[in-house]
C-alpha atoms as a PDB file:
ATOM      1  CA  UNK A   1      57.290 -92.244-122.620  1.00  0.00           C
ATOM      2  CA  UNK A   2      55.065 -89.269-122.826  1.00  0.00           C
ATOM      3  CA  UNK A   3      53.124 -88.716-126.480  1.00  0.00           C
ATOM      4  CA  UNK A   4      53.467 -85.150-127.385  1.00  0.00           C
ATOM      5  CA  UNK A   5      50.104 -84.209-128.312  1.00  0.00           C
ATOM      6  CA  UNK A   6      49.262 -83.970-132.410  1.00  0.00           C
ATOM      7  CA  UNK A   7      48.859 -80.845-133.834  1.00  0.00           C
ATOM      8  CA  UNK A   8      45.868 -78.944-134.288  1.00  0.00           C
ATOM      9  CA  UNK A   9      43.786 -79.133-137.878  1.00  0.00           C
ATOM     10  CA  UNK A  10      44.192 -76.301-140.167  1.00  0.00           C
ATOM     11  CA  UNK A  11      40.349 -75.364-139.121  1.00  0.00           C
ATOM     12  CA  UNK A  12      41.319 -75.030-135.769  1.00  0.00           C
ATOM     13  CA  UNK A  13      42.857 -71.620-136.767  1.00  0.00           C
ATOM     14  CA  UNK A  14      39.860 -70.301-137.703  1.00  0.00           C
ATOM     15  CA  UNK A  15      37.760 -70.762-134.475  1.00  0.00           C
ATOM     16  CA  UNK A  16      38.939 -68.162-132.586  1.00  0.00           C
ATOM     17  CA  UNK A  17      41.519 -64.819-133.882  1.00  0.00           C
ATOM     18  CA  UNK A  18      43.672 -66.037-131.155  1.00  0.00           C
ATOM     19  CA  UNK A  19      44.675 -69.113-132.703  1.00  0.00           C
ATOM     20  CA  UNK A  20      45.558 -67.260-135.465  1.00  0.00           C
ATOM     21  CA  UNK A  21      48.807 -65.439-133.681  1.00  0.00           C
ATOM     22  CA  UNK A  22      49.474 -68.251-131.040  1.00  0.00           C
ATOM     23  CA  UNK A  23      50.110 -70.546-133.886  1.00  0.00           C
ATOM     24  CA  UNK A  24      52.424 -68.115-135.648  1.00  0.00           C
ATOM     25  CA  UNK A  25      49.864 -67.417-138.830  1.00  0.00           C
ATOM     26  CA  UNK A  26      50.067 -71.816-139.432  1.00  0.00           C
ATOM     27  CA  UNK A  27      53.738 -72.356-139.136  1.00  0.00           C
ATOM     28  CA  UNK A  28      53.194 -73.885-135.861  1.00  0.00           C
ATOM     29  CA  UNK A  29      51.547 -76.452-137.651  1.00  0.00           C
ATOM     30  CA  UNK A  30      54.303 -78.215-138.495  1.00  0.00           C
ATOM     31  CA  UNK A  31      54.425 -81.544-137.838  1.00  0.00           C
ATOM     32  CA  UNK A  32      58.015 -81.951-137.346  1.00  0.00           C
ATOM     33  CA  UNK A  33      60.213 -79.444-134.952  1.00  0.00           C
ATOM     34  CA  UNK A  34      57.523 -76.822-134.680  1.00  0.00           C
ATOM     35  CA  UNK A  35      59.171 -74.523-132.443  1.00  0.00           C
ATOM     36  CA  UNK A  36      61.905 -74.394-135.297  1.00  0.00           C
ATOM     37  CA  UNK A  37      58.872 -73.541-137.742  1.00  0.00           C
ATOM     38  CA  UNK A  38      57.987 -70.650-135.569  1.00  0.00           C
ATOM     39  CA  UNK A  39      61.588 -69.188-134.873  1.00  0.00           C
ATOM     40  CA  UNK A  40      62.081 -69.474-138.767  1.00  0.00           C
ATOM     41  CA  UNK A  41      58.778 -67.642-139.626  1.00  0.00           C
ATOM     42  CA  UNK A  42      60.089 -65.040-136.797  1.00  0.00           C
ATOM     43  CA  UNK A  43      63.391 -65.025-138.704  1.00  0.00           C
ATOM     44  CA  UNK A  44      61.413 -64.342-142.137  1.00  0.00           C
ATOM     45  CA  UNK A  45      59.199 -61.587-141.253  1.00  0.00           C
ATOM     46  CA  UNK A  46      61.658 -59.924-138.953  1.00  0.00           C
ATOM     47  CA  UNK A  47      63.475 -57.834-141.826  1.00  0.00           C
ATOM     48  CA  UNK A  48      60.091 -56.802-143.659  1.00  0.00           C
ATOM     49  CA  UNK A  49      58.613 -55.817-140.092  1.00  0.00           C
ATOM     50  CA  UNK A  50      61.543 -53.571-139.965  1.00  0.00           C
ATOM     51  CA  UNK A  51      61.262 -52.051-143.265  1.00  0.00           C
ATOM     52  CA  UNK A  52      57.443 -51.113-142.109  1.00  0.00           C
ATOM     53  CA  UNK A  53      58.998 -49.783-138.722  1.00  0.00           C
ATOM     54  CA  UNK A  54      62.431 -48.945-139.041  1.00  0.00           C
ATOM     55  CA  UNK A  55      62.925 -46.652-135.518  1.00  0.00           C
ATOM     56  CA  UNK A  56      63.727 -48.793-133.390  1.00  0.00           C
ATOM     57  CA  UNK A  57      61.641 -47.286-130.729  1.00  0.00           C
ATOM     58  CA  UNK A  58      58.669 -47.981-133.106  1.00  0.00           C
ATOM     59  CA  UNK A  59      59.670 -51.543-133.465  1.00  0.00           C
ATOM     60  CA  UNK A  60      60.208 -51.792-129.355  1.00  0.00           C
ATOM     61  CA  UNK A  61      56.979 -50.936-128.403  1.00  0.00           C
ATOM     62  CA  UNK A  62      55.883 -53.360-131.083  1.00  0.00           C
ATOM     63  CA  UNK A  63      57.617 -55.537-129.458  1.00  0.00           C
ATOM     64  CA  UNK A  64      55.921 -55.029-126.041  1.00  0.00           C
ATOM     65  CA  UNK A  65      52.655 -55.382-127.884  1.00  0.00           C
ATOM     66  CA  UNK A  66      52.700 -58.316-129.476  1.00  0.00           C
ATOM     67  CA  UNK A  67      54.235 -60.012-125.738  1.00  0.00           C
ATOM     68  CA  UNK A  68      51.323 -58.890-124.199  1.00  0.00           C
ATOM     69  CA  UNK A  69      48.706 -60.317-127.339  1.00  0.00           C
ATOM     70  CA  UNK A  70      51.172 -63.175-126.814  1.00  0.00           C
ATOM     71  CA  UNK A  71      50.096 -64.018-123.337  1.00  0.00           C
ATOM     72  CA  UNK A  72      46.117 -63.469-124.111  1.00  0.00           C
ATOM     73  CA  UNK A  73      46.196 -65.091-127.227  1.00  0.00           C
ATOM     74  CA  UNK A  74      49.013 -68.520-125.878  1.00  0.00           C
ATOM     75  CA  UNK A  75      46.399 -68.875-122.868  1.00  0.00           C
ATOM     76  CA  UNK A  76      43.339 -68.778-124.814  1.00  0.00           C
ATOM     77  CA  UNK A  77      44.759 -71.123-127.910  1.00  0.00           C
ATOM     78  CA  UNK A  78      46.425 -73.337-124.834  1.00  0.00           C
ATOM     79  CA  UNK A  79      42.922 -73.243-123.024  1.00  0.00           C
ATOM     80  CA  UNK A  80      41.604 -74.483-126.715  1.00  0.00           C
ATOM     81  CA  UNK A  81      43.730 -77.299-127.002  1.00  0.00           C
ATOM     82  CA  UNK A  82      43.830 -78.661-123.781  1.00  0.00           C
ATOM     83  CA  UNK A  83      47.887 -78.055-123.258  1.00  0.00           C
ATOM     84  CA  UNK A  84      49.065 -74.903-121.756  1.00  0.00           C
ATOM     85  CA  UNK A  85      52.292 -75.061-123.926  1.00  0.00           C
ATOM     86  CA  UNK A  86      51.362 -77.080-126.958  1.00  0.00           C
ATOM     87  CA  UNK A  87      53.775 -77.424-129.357  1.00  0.00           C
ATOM     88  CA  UNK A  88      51.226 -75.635-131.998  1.00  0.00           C
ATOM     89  CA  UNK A  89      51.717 -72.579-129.899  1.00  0.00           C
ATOM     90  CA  UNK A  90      54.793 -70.874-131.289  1.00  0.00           C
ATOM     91  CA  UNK A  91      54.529 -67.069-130.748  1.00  0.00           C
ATOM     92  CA  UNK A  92      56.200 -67.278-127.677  1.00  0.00           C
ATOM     93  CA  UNK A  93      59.225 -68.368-130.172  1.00  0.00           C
ATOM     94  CA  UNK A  94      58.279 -65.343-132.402  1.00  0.00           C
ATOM     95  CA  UNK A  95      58.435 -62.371-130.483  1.00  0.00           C
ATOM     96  CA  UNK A  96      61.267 -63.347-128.498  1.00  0.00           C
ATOM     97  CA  UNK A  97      63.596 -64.203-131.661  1.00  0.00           C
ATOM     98  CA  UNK A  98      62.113 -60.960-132.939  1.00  0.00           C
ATOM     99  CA  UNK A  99      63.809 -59.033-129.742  1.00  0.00           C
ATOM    100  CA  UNK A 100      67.416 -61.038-130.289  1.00  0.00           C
ATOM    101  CA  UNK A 101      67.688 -59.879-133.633  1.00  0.00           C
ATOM    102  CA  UNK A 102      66.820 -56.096-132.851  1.00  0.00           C
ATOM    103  CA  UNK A 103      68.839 -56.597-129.415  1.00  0.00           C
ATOM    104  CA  UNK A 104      72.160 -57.971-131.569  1.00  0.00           C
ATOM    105  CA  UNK A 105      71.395 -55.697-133.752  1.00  0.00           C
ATOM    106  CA  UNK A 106      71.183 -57.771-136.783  1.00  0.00           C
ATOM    107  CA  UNK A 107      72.386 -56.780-140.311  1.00  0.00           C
ATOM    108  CA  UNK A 108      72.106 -57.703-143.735  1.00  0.00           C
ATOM    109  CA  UNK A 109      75.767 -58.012-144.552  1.00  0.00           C
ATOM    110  CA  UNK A 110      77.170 -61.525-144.486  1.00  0.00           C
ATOM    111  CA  UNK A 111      78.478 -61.272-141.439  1.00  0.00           C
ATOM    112  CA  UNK A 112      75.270 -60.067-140.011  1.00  0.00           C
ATOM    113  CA  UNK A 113      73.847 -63.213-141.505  1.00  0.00           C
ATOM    114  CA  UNK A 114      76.016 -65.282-139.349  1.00  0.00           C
ATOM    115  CA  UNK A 115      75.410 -63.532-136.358  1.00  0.00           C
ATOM    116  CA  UNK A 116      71.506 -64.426-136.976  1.00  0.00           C
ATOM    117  CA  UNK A 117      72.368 -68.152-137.870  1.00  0.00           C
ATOM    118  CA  UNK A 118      74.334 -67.907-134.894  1.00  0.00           C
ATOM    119  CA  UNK A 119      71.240 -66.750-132.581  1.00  0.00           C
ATOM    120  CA  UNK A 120      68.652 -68.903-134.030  1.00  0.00           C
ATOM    121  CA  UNK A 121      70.528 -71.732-133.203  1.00  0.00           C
ATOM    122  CA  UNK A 122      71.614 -69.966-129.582  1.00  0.00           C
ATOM    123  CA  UNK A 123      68.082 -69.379-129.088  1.00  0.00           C
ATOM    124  CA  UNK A 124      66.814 -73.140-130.166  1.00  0.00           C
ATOM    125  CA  UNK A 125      69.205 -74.510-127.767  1.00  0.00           C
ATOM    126  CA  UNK A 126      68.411 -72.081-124.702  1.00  0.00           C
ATOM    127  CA  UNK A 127      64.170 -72.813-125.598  1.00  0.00           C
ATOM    128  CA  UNK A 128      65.143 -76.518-125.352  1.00  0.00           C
ATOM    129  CA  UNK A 129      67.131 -76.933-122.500  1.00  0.00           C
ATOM    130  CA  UNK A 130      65.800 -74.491-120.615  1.00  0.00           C
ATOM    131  CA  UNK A 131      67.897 -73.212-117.775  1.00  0.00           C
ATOM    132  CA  UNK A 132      66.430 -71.447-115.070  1.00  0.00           C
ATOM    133  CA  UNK A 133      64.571 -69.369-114.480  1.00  0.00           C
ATOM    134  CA  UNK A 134      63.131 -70.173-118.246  1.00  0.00           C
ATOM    135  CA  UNK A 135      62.549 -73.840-116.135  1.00  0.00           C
ATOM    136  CA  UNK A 136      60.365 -72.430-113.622  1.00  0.00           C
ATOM    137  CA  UNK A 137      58.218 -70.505-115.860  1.00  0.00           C
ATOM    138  CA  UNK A 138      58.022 -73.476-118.083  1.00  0.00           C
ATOM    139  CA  UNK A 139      56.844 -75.950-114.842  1.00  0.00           C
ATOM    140  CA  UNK A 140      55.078 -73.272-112.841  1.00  0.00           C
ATOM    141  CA  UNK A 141      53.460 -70.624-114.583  1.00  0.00           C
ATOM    142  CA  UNK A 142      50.468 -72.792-116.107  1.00  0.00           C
ATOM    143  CA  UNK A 143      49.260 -69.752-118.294  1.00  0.00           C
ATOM    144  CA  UNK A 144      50.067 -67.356-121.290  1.00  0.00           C
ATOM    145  CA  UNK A 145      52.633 -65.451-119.546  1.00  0.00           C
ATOM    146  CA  UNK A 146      54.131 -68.254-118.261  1.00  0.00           C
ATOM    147  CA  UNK A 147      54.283 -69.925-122.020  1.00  0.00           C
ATOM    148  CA  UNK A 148      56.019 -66.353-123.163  1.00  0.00           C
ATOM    149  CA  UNK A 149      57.973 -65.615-120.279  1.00  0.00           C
ATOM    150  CA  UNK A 150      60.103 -68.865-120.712  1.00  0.00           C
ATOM    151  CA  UNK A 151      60.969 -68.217-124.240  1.00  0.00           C
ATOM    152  CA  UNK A 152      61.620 -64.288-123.171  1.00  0.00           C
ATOM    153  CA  UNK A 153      64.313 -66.016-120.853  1.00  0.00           C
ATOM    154  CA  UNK A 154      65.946 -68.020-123.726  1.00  0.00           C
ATOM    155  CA  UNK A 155      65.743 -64.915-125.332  1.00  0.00           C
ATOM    156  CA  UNK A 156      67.520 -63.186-122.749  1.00  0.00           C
ATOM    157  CA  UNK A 157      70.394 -65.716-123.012  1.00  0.00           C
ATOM    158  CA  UNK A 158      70.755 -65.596-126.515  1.00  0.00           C
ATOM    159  CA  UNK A 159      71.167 -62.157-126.287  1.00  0.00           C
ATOM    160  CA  UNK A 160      73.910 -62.486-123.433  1.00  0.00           C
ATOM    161  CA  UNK A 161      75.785 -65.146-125.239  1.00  0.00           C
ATOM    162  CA  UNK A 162      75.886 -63.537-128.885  1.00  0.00           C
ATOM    163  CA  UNK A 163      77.090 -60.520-127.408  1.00  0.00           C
ATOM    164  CA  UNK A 164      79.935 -62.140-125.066  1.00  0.00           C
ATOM    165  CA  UNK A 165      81.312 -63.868-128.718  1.00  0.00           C
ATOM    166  CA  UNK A 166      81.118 -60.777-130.645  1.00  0.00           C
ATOM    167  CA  UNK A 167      83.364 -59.299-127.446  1.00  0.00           C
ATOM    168  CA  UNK A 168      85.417 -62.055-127.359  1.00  0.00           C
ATOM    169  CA  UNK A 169      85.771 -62.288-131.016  1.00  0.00           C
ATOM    170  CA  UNK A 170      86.472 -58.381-131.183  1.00  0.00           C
ATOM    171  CA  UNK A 171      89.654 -58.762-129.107  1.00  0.00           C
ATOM    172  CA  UNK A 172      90.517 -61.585-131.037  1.00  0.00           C
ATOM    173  CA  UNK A 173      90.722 -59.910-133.905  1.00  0.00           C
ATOM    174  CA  UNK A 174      92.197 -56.977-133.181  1.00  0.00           C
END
């Protein structure tokens, strides 16, 4: 059995900025589930984020942004720790679950609340198993953009698979 690797101190966030954002501000910290940790802080900050940028143009190139900090700042913290992917390094679950919820376009109405619950737990299950090509990126790509690109994928499921139930669930209801 492999021994996932500990996480980092809390001083280890302060040697370098990058550990700062690769580590999701702390929250991948967590010593239990801490991919959860960072799709829940991704969950919490995605509604004030949009109150600062509420065009969603604004919030897309945002978006592209913080991908592309992603993939300096996951190969330099990965680098840092010895593990390309360590389970410390969560913003590749933070700007991903950022794009579902602008991508299904989330609301604050109940229903919109279910349609997030809905996602994060989409978007858990597609980062876990990961189906290709999120597989190859995760084996292959040793590197930042290989640790975001993976998560981009589950992303990119999520996204397909909320919006084939809200479809299907639309002609249900009719």
């Amino acid at each position: 059995m492999i021994k996932k690797p500990s996480p980092p101190p809390v001083s280890f966030l302060f040697k370098h900025p990058a550990h700062i954002v690769a580590t999701g501000f702390g929250s991948g910290l967590s010593p239990f589930a801490p991919g959860t940790a960072g799709t829940l802080f991704a969950w919490g900050t995605y509604w004030p984020l949009r109150a600062l940028m509420d065009a969603n143009m604004v919030f897309s190139v945002f978006l592209l942004v913080a991908f592309a900090l992603g993939v300096w700042c996951c190969q330099i913290t990965g680098r840092s720790l010895g593990v390309v992917d360590h389970g410390a390094i969560v913003w590749d679950e933070i700007v991903p679950f950022w794009t579902v919820l602008l991508l299904i376009s989330a609301s604050l109405t109940p229903m919109g609340w279910a349609w997030q619950l809905a996602a994060f737990l989409w978007f858990r299950f597609y980062d876990i198993v990961k189906p290709q090509p999120a597989k190859y990126f995760d084996t292959q790509v040793k590197n930042g953009f290989g640790v975001m690109m993976d998560d981009a994928v589950a992303a990119g499921y999520t996204v397909l698979t909320i919006l084939l139930a809200q479809i299907v669930l639309a002609q249900v209801w009719k």
